């Protein structure tokens, strides 16, 4: 047997009966709350956020590197076959039991109906009792056959490479506005319970900015003071930090952002003395919140990528090329001359980010006519402002000042991630120009 077939670890207590499974879960929970094992569990949770706490823990105990699991016959139905000799992963599945029972007949006021004999009437009904059983599943790495598409690679690429797009997606799923400011001390950001806003320290690295934005969004979703009070929920500060940081770790793991700097040295101290029900409740909160954020971010990024691609296609068409959709795929994009403009040769790109860089190069260094056509698609607001300026009887040097101001404004927007009031900004420049 090859090494490839020995990755699945055996559970401490063998057996498919529910008593054995529950004993294994108790052992798993006891060992879970150490920094290393906890991170391993969270990474598994990020891939199986729709699974219960129990099943996520069972998968983490047996095959922590699993990414997609299902049963033997389900793999066959998807055109894949479990490799010979592979050891399955034991998880729990619902197995409801139907039973017949006698129960009292109630009237519309939910009171027992009395029969002719003076006794309450009864009837036989079928009830479903919630029960569970152990089943065996296999990870996709334990199978061969038809390829299975999970999270689209372009979404992962966008999350890692397109900072502005990913940050905008986080803004859109945040329940409160996000702004950047100078923050004194060691804090990278905070959620303000009174002002209902997230503040992030400016001038941090892109990676740290995204991690902080996700962490504080988790706080805003889970730990708003008014919402917690209305629901009668009380949590100490460390519990809030464990939940927010755990959610952030799951979300970052799901989108393959760097998680090497994460650590949970306080997790053992936090978990000690807590009852099993309390620990599971926090784990379920983390799983549910991380899952919702992963799903919502995926949906937002997909939509934004589609809009971005449409805009880039329009820009390339303005430059004189047509998108050859039939000959293209996610890793091979082809554009051909449209036959109207004097363009020669085909354009090829490995990603939409590469297309974006080509478009930016045209705007920066391209032929003046081609540049203007492309710029009208990508930055219509710039040309609109210039057109409005040309209609005013201003001197040439003032026109140049306005054009320069628009360029600087774009740089400011890129640096501080929010839009300024263009008209107010230009009016101030106009006053300054006349004073000179």
CSV table of N, CA and C in Angstrom, one decimal, residues 119-260:
chain,number,residue,atom,x,y,z
A,119,UNK,N,-64.4,9.2,28.7
A,119,UNK,CA,-62.9,9.3,28.7
A,119,UNK,C,-62.4,10.1,27.5
A,120,UNK,N,-61.2,10.6,27.6
A,120,UNK,CA,-60.6,11.4,26.5
A,120,UNK,C,-60.4,10.4,25.3
A,121,UNK,N,-60.8,10.9,24.1
A,121,UNK,CA,-60.6,10.2,22.9
A,121,UNK,C,-59.1,10.1,22.5
A,122,UNK,N,-58.7,9.0,21.9
A,122,UNK,CA,-57.3,8.9,21.5
A,122,UNK,C,-57.3,8.4,20.0
A,123,UNK,N,-56.1,8.6,19.4
A,123,UNK,CA,-56.0,8.2,18.0
A,123,UNK,C,-54.5,7.7,17.8
A,124,UNK,N,-54.3,6.9,16.8
A,124,UNK,CA,-53.0,6.4,16.5
A,124,UNK,C,-52.3,7.3,15.5
A,125,UNK,N,-51.2,7.8,15.8
A,125,UNK,CA,-50.5,8.7,14.8
A,125,UNK,C,-49.1,8.2,14.6
A,126,UNK,N,-48.4,8.6,13.5
A,126,UNK,CA,-47.1,8.3,13.2
A,126,UNK,C,-46.2,9.5,13.6
A,127,UNK,N,-45.2,9.3,14.4
A,127,UNK,CA,-44.3,10.4,14.8
A,127,UNK,C,-42.8,10.0,14.3
A,128,UNK,N,-42.1,11.0,14.1
A,128,UNK,CA,-40.7,10.9,13.7
A,128,UNK,C,-39.7,11.2,14.9
A,129,UNK,N,-38.9,10.3,15.3
A,129,UNK,CA,-38.0,10.5,16.3
A,129,UNK,C,-36.6,10.8,15.8
A,130,UNK,N,-36.0,12.0,16.2
A,130,UNK,CA,-34.7,12.3,15.6
A,130,UNK,C,-33.6,11.4,16.2
A,131,UNK,N,-32.9,10.7,15.3
A,131,UNK,CA,-31.8,9.8,15.7
A,131,UNK,C,-30.7,10.0,14.7
A,132,UNK,N,-29.5,9.5,15.0
A,132,UNK,CA,-28.3,9.6,14.2
A,132,UNK,C,-27.6,8.3,14.0
A,133,UNK,N,-26.8,8.1,13.0
A,133,UNK,CA,-26.0,6.9,12.8
A,133,UNK,C,-24.7,7.3,12.2
A,134,UNK,N,-23.7,6.5,12.4
A,134,UNK,CA,-22.4,6.7,11.8
A,134,UNK,C,-22.4,6.3,10.3
A,135,UNK,N,-21.8,7.1,9.5
A,135,UNK,CA,-21.6,6.8,8.1
A,135,UNK,C,-20.2,7.0,7.7
A,136,UNK,N,-19.8,6.5,6.5
A,136,UNK,CA,-18.4,6.6,6.0
A,136,UNK,C,-18.4,7.5,4.8
A,137,UNK,N,-17.5,8.5,4.7
A,137,UNK,CA,-17.4,9.3,3.6
A,137,UNK,C,-15.9,9.3,3.2
A,138,UNK,N,-15.6,9.8,2.0
A,138,UNK,CA,-14.2,9.9,1.5
A,138,UNK,C,-13.9,11.3,1.0
A,139,UNK,N,-12.7,11.7,1.1
A,139,UNK,CA,-12.2,13.0,0.6
A,139,UNK,C,-12.0,12.9,-0.9
A,140,UNK,N,-12.1,14.0,-1.6
A,140,UNK,CA,-11.8,14.0,-3.0
A,140,UNK,C,-10.4,13.5,-3.4
A,141,UNK,N,-9.4,13.7,-2.5
A,141,UNK,CA,-8.1,13.2,-2.7
A,141,UNK,C,-8.0,11.7,-2.7
A,142,UNK,N,-9.0,11.0,-2.1
A,142,UNK,CA,-9.0,9.6,-2.1
A,142,UNK,C,-9.7,9.0,-3.3
A,143,UNK,N,-10.0,9.8,-4.3
A,143,UNK,CA,-10.8,9.4,-5.4
A,143,UNK,C,-10.0,9.8,-6.7
A,144,UNK,N,-10.4,9.1,-7.8
A,144,UNK,CA,-9.9,9.5,-9.2
A,144,UNK,C,-11.1,9.6,-10.1
A,145,UNK,N,-10.9,10.3,-11.2
A,145,UNK,CA,-12.0,10.4,-12.2
A,145,UNK,C,-12.2,11.8,-12.7
A,146,UNK,N,-13.5,12.1,-13.0
A,146,UNK,CA,-13.8,13.4,-13.5
A,146,UNK,C,-13.5,14.6,-12.6
A,147,UNK,N,-13.0,15.7,-13.1
A,147,UNK,CA,-12.6,16.8,-12.2
A,147,UNK,C,-13.9,17.4,-11.6
A,148,UNK,N,-13.7,17.9,-10.4
A,148,UNK,CA,-14.8,18.5,-9.7
A,148,UNK,C,-14.4,20.0,-9.4
A,149,UNK,N,-15.2,20.9,-9.8
A,149,UNK,CA,-15.0,22.3,-9.5
A,149,UNK,C,-15.5,22.7,-8.2
A,150,UNK,N,-14.6,23.2,-7.3
A,150,UNK,CA,-15.1,23.7,-6.0
A,150,UNK,C,-15.2,25.3,-6.1
A,151,UNK,N,-14.5,26.0,-5.3
A,151,UNK,CA,-14.5,27.4,-5.4
A,151,UNK,C,-13.7,27.9,-6.6
A,152,UNK,N,-14.3,28.7,-7.4
A,152,UNK,CA,-13.7,29.1,-8.7
A,152,UNK,C,-12.4,29.7,-8.5
A,153,UNK,N,-11.3,29.2,-9.3
A,153,UNK,CA,-10.0,29.8,-9.1
A,153,UNK,C,-9.9,31.3,-9.2
A,154,UNK,N,-10.7,31.8,-10.1
A,154,UNK,CA,-10.6,33.3,-10.3
A,154,UNK,C,-11.1,34.0,-9.0
A,155,UNK,N,-11.9,33.4,-8.2
A,155,UNK,CA,-12.3,34.1,-7.0
A,155,UNK,C,-11.2,34.1,-6.0
A,156,UNK,N,-10.5,32.9,-5.9
A,156,UNK,CA,-9.3,32.9,-5.0
A,156,UNK,C,-8.2,33.8,-5.5
A,157,UNK,N,-8.0,33.9,-6.8
A,157,UNK,CA,-7.0,34.8,-7.3
A,157,UNK,C,-7.4,36.3,-7.0
A,158,UNK,N,-8.7,36.6,-7.2
A,158,UNK,CA,-9.1,38.0,-6.9
A,158,UNK,C,-8.9,38.3,-5.4
A,159,UNK,N,-9.2,37.3,-4.5
A,159,UNK,CA,-9.1,37.6,-3.1
A,159,UNK,C,-7.6,37.9,-2.7
A,160,UNK,N,-6.7,37.2,-3.4
A,160,UNK,CA,-5.3,37.3,-3.0
A,160,UNK,C,-4.6,38.5,-3.8
A,161,UNK,N,-5.0,38.7,-5.0
A,161,UNK,CA,-4.3,39.7,-5.9
A,161,UNK,C,-5.0,41.0,-6.0
A,162,UNK,N,-6.3,41.0,-5.9
A,162,UNK,CA,-7.1,42.3,-6.2
A,162,UNK,C,-7.6,42.9,-4.9
A,163,UNK,N,-6.7,43.6,-4.2
A,163,UNK,CA,-7.0,44.2,-2.9
A,163,UNK,C,-8.2,45.0,-2.9
A,164,UNK,N,-8.3,46.0,-3.9
A,164,UNK,CA,-9.4,46.9,-3.9
A,164,UNK,C,-10.8,46.2,-4.0
A,165,UNK,N,-10.8,45.1,-4.9
A,165,UNK,CA,-12.0,44.4,-5.1
A,165,UNK,C,-12.4,43.6,-3.9
A,166,UNK,N,-11.5,43.0,-3.2
A,166,UNK,CA,-11.8,42.2,-2.0
A,166,UNK,C,-12.2,43.1,-0.9
A,167,UNK,N,-11.5,44.2,-0.7
A,167,UNK,CA,-11.9,45.2,0.3
A,167,UNK,C,-13.3,45.7,0.1
A,168,UNK,N,-13.7,46.0,-1.2
A,168,UNK,CA,-15.0,46.5,-1.5
A,168,UNK,C,-16.0,45.4,-1.1
A,169,UNK,N,-15.7,44.1,-1.4
A,169,UNK,CA,-16.6,43.1,-1.0
A,169,UNK,C,-16.9,43.0,0.5
A,170,UNK,N,-15.8,43.2,1.2
A,170,UNK,CA,-15.9,43.2,2.7
A,170,UNK,C,-16.8,44.4,3.1
A,171,UNK,N,-16.6,45.5,2.5
A,171,UNK,CA,-17.4,46.7,2.8
A,171,UNK,C,-18.9,46.4,2.6
A,172,UNK,N,-19.2,45.7,1.6
A,172,UNK,CA,-20.6,45.4,1.2
A,172,UNK,C,-21.3,44.4,2.1
A,173,UNK,N,-20.5,43.5,2.7
A,173,UNK,CA,-21.2,42.5,3.6
A,173,UNK,C,-21.1,43.0,5.1
A,174,UNK,N,-20.4,44.1,5.3
A,174,UNK,CA,-20.3,44.6,6.7
A,174,UNK,C,-21.6,45.3,7.1
A,175,UNK,N,-22.1,45.1,8.3
A,175,UNK,CA,-23.4,45.7,8.7
A,175,UNK,C,-23.2,47.2,9.0
A,176,UNK,N,-22.0,47.7,9.0
A,176,UNK,CA,-21.7,49.1,9.3
A,176,UNK,C,-20.7,49.7,8.4
A,177,UNK,N,-20.6,51.0,8.2
A,177,UNK,CA,-19.6,51.6,7.4
A,177,UNK,C,-18.2,51.3,7.9
A,178,UNK,N,-17.2,51.2,6.9
A,178,UNK,CA,-15.8,51.1,7.3
A,178,UNK,C,-15.0,52.3,6.8
A,179,UNK,N,-14.2,52.9,7.7
A,179,UNK,CA,-13.4,54.0,7.3
A,179,UNK,C,-12.0,53.8,7.8
A,180,UNK,N,-11.0,54.6,7.3
A,180,UNK,CA,-9.6,54.5,7.7
A,180,UNK,C,-9.2,55.8,8.4
A,181,UNK,N,-8.4,55.6,9.4
A,181,UNK,CA,-8.0,56.7,10.2
A,181,UNK,C,-6.7,56.4,11.0
A,182,UNK,N,-6.0,57.4,11.5
A,182,UNK,CA,-4.9,57.1,12.4
A,182,UNK,C,-5.4,56.6,13.7
A,183,UNK,N,-4.8,55.5,14.2
A,183,UNK,CA,-5.1,54.9,15.5
A,183,UNK,C,-3.9,54.8,16.4
A,184,UNK,N,-4.0,55.5,17.5
A,184,UNK,CA,-2.9,55.4,18.4
A,184,UNK,C,-2.8,54.1,19.2
A,185,UNK,N,-1.6,53.6,19.6
A,185,UNK,CA,-1.5,52.4,20.3
A,185,UNK,C,-1.3,51.2,19.3
A,186,UNK,N,-1.4,50.0,19.8
A,186,UNK,CA,-1.1,48.8,19.1
A,186,UNK,C,-2.3,48.3,18.3
A,187,UNK,N,-3.5,48.8,18.5
A,187,UNK,CA,-4.7,48.3,17.8
A,187,UNK,C,-4.7,48.6,16.3
A,188,UNK,N,-5.1,47.6,15.6
A,188,UNK,CA,-5.1,47.7,14.1
A,188,UNK,C,-6.5,48.2,13.6
A,189,UNK,N,-7.5,48.2,14.5
A,189,UNK,CA,-8.8,48.6,14.2
A,189,UNK,C,-9.8,48.4,15.3
A,190,UNK,N,-11.0,48.8,15.2
A,190,UNK,CA,-12.0,48.6,16.2
A,190,UNK,C,-13.4,48.8,15.7
A,191,UNK,N,-14.4,48.2,16.3
A,191,UNK,CA,-15.8,48.4,16.0
A,191,UNK,C,-16.3,49.3,17.1
A,192,UNK,N,-16.9,50.5,16.7
A,192,UNK,CA,-17.4,51.5,17.6
A,192,UNK,C,-18.9,51.2,17.9
A,193,UNK,N,-19.2,50.8,19.1
A,193,UNK,CA,-20.6,50.4,19.4
A,193,UNK,C,-21.6,51.6,19.3
A,194,UNK,N,-21.1,52.8,19.7
A,194,UNK,CA,-22.0,54.0,19.7
A,194,UNK,C,-22.2,54.6,18.3
A,195,UNK,N,-21.0,54.8,17.6
A,195,UNK,CA,-21.1,55.4,16.3
A,195,UNK,C,-21.5,54.4,15.2
A,196,UNK,N,-21.5,53.1,15.5
A,196,UNK,CA,-21.9,52.0,14.5
A,196,UNK,C,-21.0,52.1,13.3
A,197,UNK,N,-19.7,52.0,13.5
A,197,UNK,CA,-18.8,52.1,12.4
A,197,UNK,C,-17.5,51.2,12.7
A,198,UNK,N,-16.8,50.8,11.7
A,198,UNK,CA,-15.5,50.1,11.9
A,198,UNK,C,-14.5,51.1,11.4
A,199,UNK,N,-13.4,51.2,12.3
A,199,UNK,CA,-12.3,52.1,12.0
A,199,UNK,C,-11.1,51.2,11.9
A,200,UNK,N,-10.3,51.4,10.8
A,200,UNK,CA,-9.1,50.6,10.5
A,200,UNK,C,-7.9,51.5,10.4
A,201,UNK,N,-6.8,51.1,11.0
A,201,UNK,CA,-5.6,51.9,11.0
A,201,UNK,C,-5.1,52.1,9.5
A,202,UNK,N,-4.9,53.3,9.1
A,202,UNK,CA,-4.5,53.5,7.7
A,202,UNK,C,-3.0,53.2,7.6
A,203,UNK,N,-2.6,53.0,6.3
A,203,UNK,CA,-1.2,52.8,5.9
A,203,UNK,C,-0.6,51.5,6.4
A,204,UNK,N,-1.5,50.5,6.7
A,204,UNK,CA,-1.0,49.1,7.0
A,204,UNK,C,-0.8,48.4,5.7
A,205,UNK,N,-0.2,47.2,5.8
A,205,UNK,CA,-0.1,46.4,4.6
A,205,UNK,C,-1.4,45.9,4.1
A,206,UNK,N,-1.5,45.6,2.8
A,206,UNK,CA,-2.8,45.2,2.3
A,206,UNK,C,-3.3,43.9,3.0
A,207,UNK,N,-2.4,43.0,3.3
A,207,UNK,CA,-2.8,41.7,3.9
A,207,UNK,C,-3.4,42.0,5.3
A,208,UNK,N,-2.7,42.9,6.1
A,208,UNK,CA,-3.1,43.2,7.5
A,208,UNK,C,-4.4,44.0,7.4
A,209,UNK,N,-4.6,44.8,6.4
A,209,UNK,CA,-5.8,45.6,6.3
A,209,UNK,C,-7.0,44.7,6.1
A,210,UNK,N,-6.9,43.7,5.2
A,210,UNK,CA,-8.0,42.8,4.9
A,210,UNK,C,-8.3,41.9,6.2
A,211,UNK,N,-7.3,41.4,6.8
A,211,UNK,CA,-7.5,40.6,8.0
A,211,UNK,C,-8.2,41.4,9.1
A,212,UNK,N,-7.8,42.7,9.3
A,212,UNK,CA,-8.4,43.5,10.3
A,212,UNK,C,-9.9,43.8,9.9
A,213,UNK,N,-10.1,44.1,8.6
A,213,UNK,CA,-11.5,44.4,8.2
A,213,UNK,C,-12.4,43.2,8.4
A,214,UNK,N,-11.9,42.0,8.2
A,214,UNK,CA,-12.7,40.8,8.4
A,214,UNK,C,-13.0,40.6,9.9
A,215,UNK,N,-11.9,40.8,10.7
A,215,UNK,CA,-12.0,40.6,12.2
A,215,UNK,C,-13.1,41.6,12.7
A,216,UNK,N,-13.0,42.8,12.3
A,216,UNK,CA,-13.9,43.8,12.9
A,216,UNK,C,-15.3,43.7,12.4
A,217,UNK,N,-15.4,43.2,11.1
A,217,UNK,CA,-16.8,42.9,10.6
A,217,UNK,C,-17.4,41.8,11.4
A,218,UNK,N,-16.6,40.8,11.8
A,218,UNK,CA,-17.1,39.7,12.7
A,218,UNK,C,-17.6,40.3,14.0
A,219,UNK,N,-16.8,41.2,14.6
A,219,UNK,CA,-17.3,41.9,15.8
A,219,UNK,C,-18.6,42.6,15.6
A,220,UNK,N,-18.7,43.4,14.5
A,220,UNK,CA,-19.9,44.1,14.3
A,220,UNK,C,-21.1,43.2,14.1
A,221,UNK,N,-20.9,42.0,13.5
A,221,UNK,CA,-22.0,41.1,13.3
A,221,UNK,C,-22.4,40.4,14.6
A,222,UNK,N,-21.4,40.1,15.5
A,222,UNK,CA,-21.7,39.2,16.6
A,222,UNK,C,-21.8,40.0,18.0
A,223,UNK,N,-21.2,41.1,18.1
A,223,UNK,CA,-21.0,41.7,19.4
A,223,UNK,C,-21.5,43.2,19.5
A,224,UNK,N,-22.5,43.5,18.7
A,224,UNK,CA,-23.1,44.8,18.9
A,224,UNK,C,-23.8,44.8,20.2
A,225,UNK,N,-23.5,45.9,21.0
A,225,UNK,CA,-24.0,45.9,22.4
A,225,UNK,C,-25.5,45.9,22.4
A,226,UNK,N,-26.2,46.7,21.6
A,226,UNK,CA,-27.6,46.8,21.6
A,226,UNK,C,-28.3,45.5,21.2
A,227,UNK,N,-27.8,44.8,20.2
A,227,UNK,CA,-28.3,43.6,19.7
A,227,UNK,C,-28.1,42.5,20.8
A,228,UNK,N,-27.0,42.4,21.4
A,228,UNK,CA,-26.7,41.4,22.5
A,228,UNK,C,-27.6,41.6,23.6
A,229,UNK,N,-27.8,42.9,24.0
A,229,UNK,CA,-28.7,43.2,25.2
A,229,UNK,C,-30.2,42.8,24.9
A,230,UNK,N,-30.6,43.1,23.6
A,230,UNK,CA,-32.0,42.8,23.2
A,230,UNK,C,-32.2,41.2,23.2
A,231,UNK,N,-31.1,40.5,23.0
A,231,UNK,CA,-31.3,39.0,22.9
A,231,UNK,C,-30.9,38.3,24.2
A,232,UNK,N,-30.5,39.2,25.2
A,232,UNK,CA,-30.2,38.6,26.5
A,232,UNK,C,-28.9,37.9,26.5
A,233,UNK,N,-27.9,38.3,25.6
A,233,UNK,CA,-26.7,37.6,25.5
A,233,UNK,C,-25.6,38.3,26.3
A,234,UNK,N,-24.8,37.6,27.0
A,234,UNK,CA,-23.7,38.2,27.7
A,234,UNK,C,-22.4,37.4,27.4
A,235,UNK,N,-21.3,38.2,27.1
A,235,UNK,CA,-20.1,37.5,26.7
A,235,UNK,C,-18.9,38.4,27.3
A,236,UNK,N,-17.9,37.7,27.9
A,236,UNK,CA,-16.8,38.5,28.3
A,236,UNK,C,-15.9,38.9,27.2
A,237,UNK,N,-15.0,39.8,27.4
A,237,UNK,CA,-14.1,40.3,26.4
A,237,UNK,C,-13.3,39.3,25.6
A,238,UNK,N,-12.8,38.3,26.4
A,238,UNK,CA,-11.9,37.3,25.8
A,238,UNK,C,-12.8,36.4,24.8
A,239,UNK,N,-14.0,36.1,25.3
A,239,UNK,CA,-14.9,35.3,24.4
A,239,UNK,C,-15.1,36.0,23.1
A,240,UNK,N,-15.4,37.3,23.2
A,240,UNK,CA,-15.6,38.1,22.0
A,240,UNK,C,-14.4,38.0,21.0
A,241,UNK,N,-13.2,38.1,21.6
A,241,UNK,CA,-12.0,38.1,20.8
A,241,UNK,C,-11.7,36.7,20.2
A,242,UNK,N,-12.0,35.7,21.0
A,242,UNK,CA,-11.9,34.3,20.4
A,242,UNK,C,-12.8,34.1,19.2
A,243,UNK,N,-14.0,34.6,19.4
A,243,UNK,CA,-15.0,34.4,18.3
A,243,UNK,C,-14.6,35.2,17.1
A,244,UNK,N,-14.3,36.5,17.2
A,244,UNK,CA,-13.9,37.3,16.1
A,244,UNK,C,-12.7,36.8,15.4
A,245,UNK,N,-11.6,36.5,16.2
A,245,UNK,CA,-10.4,36.0,15.6
A,245,UNK,C,-10.5,34.7,14.9
A,246,UNK,N,-11.4,33.8,15.5
A,246,UNK,CA,-11.6,32.5,14.9
A,246,UNK,C,-12.4,32.6,13.5
A,247,UNK,N,-13.4,33.5,13.5
A,247,UNK,CA,-14.1,33.8,12.3
A,247,UNK,C,-13.1,34.3,11.2
A,248,UNK,N,-12.3,35.3,11.6
A,248,UNK,CA,-11.3,35.9,10.6
A,248,UNK,C,-10.4,34.8,10.1
A,249,UNK,N,-9.9,33.9,11.0
A,249,UNK,CA,-9.0,32.9,10.5
A,249,UNK,C,-9.7,31.9,9.5
A,250,UNK,N,-11.0,31.6,9.8
A,250,UNK,CA,-11.7,30.7,8.9
A,250,UNK,C,-11.9,31.4,7.5
A,251,UNK,N,-12.3,32.6,7.5
A,251,UNK,CA,-12.6,33.3,6.3
A,251,UNK,C,-11.3,33.5,5.5
A,252,UNK,N,-10.2,33.9,6.1
A,252,UNK,CA,-8.9,34.1,5.4
A,252,UNK,C,-8.4,32.7,4.9
A,253,UNK,N,-8.6,31.6,5.6
A,253,UNK,CA,-8.2,30.3,5.1
A,253,UNK,C,-9.0,29.9,3.9
A,254,UNK,N,-10.3,30.2,3.9
A,254,UNK,CA,-11.2,29.8,2.8
A,254,UNK,C,-10.8,30.5,1.5
A,255,UNK,N,-10.3,31.8,1.6
A,255,UNK,CA,-9.9,32.5,0.4
A,255,UNK,C,-8.3,32.5,0.2
A,256,UNK,N,-7.7,31.6,0.9
A,256,UNK,CA,-6.2,31.4,0.8
A,256,UNK,C,-5.4,32.6,1.0
A,257,UNK,N,-5.9,33.5,1.9
A,257,UNK,CA,-5.0,34.6,2.4
A,257,UNK,C,-4.0,34.1,3.4
A,258,UNK,N,-2.9,34.7,3.5
A,258,UNK,CA,-1.9,34.3,4.4
A,258,UNK,C,-2.4,34.3,5.9
A,259,UNK,N,-2.3,33.1,6.5
A,259,UNK,CA,-2.7,33.0,7.9
A,259,UNK,C,-1.5,32.6,8.8
A,260,UNK,N,-0.3,32.8,8.3
A,260,UNK,CA,0.9,32.3,9.1
A,260,UNK,C,1.1,33.1,10.4
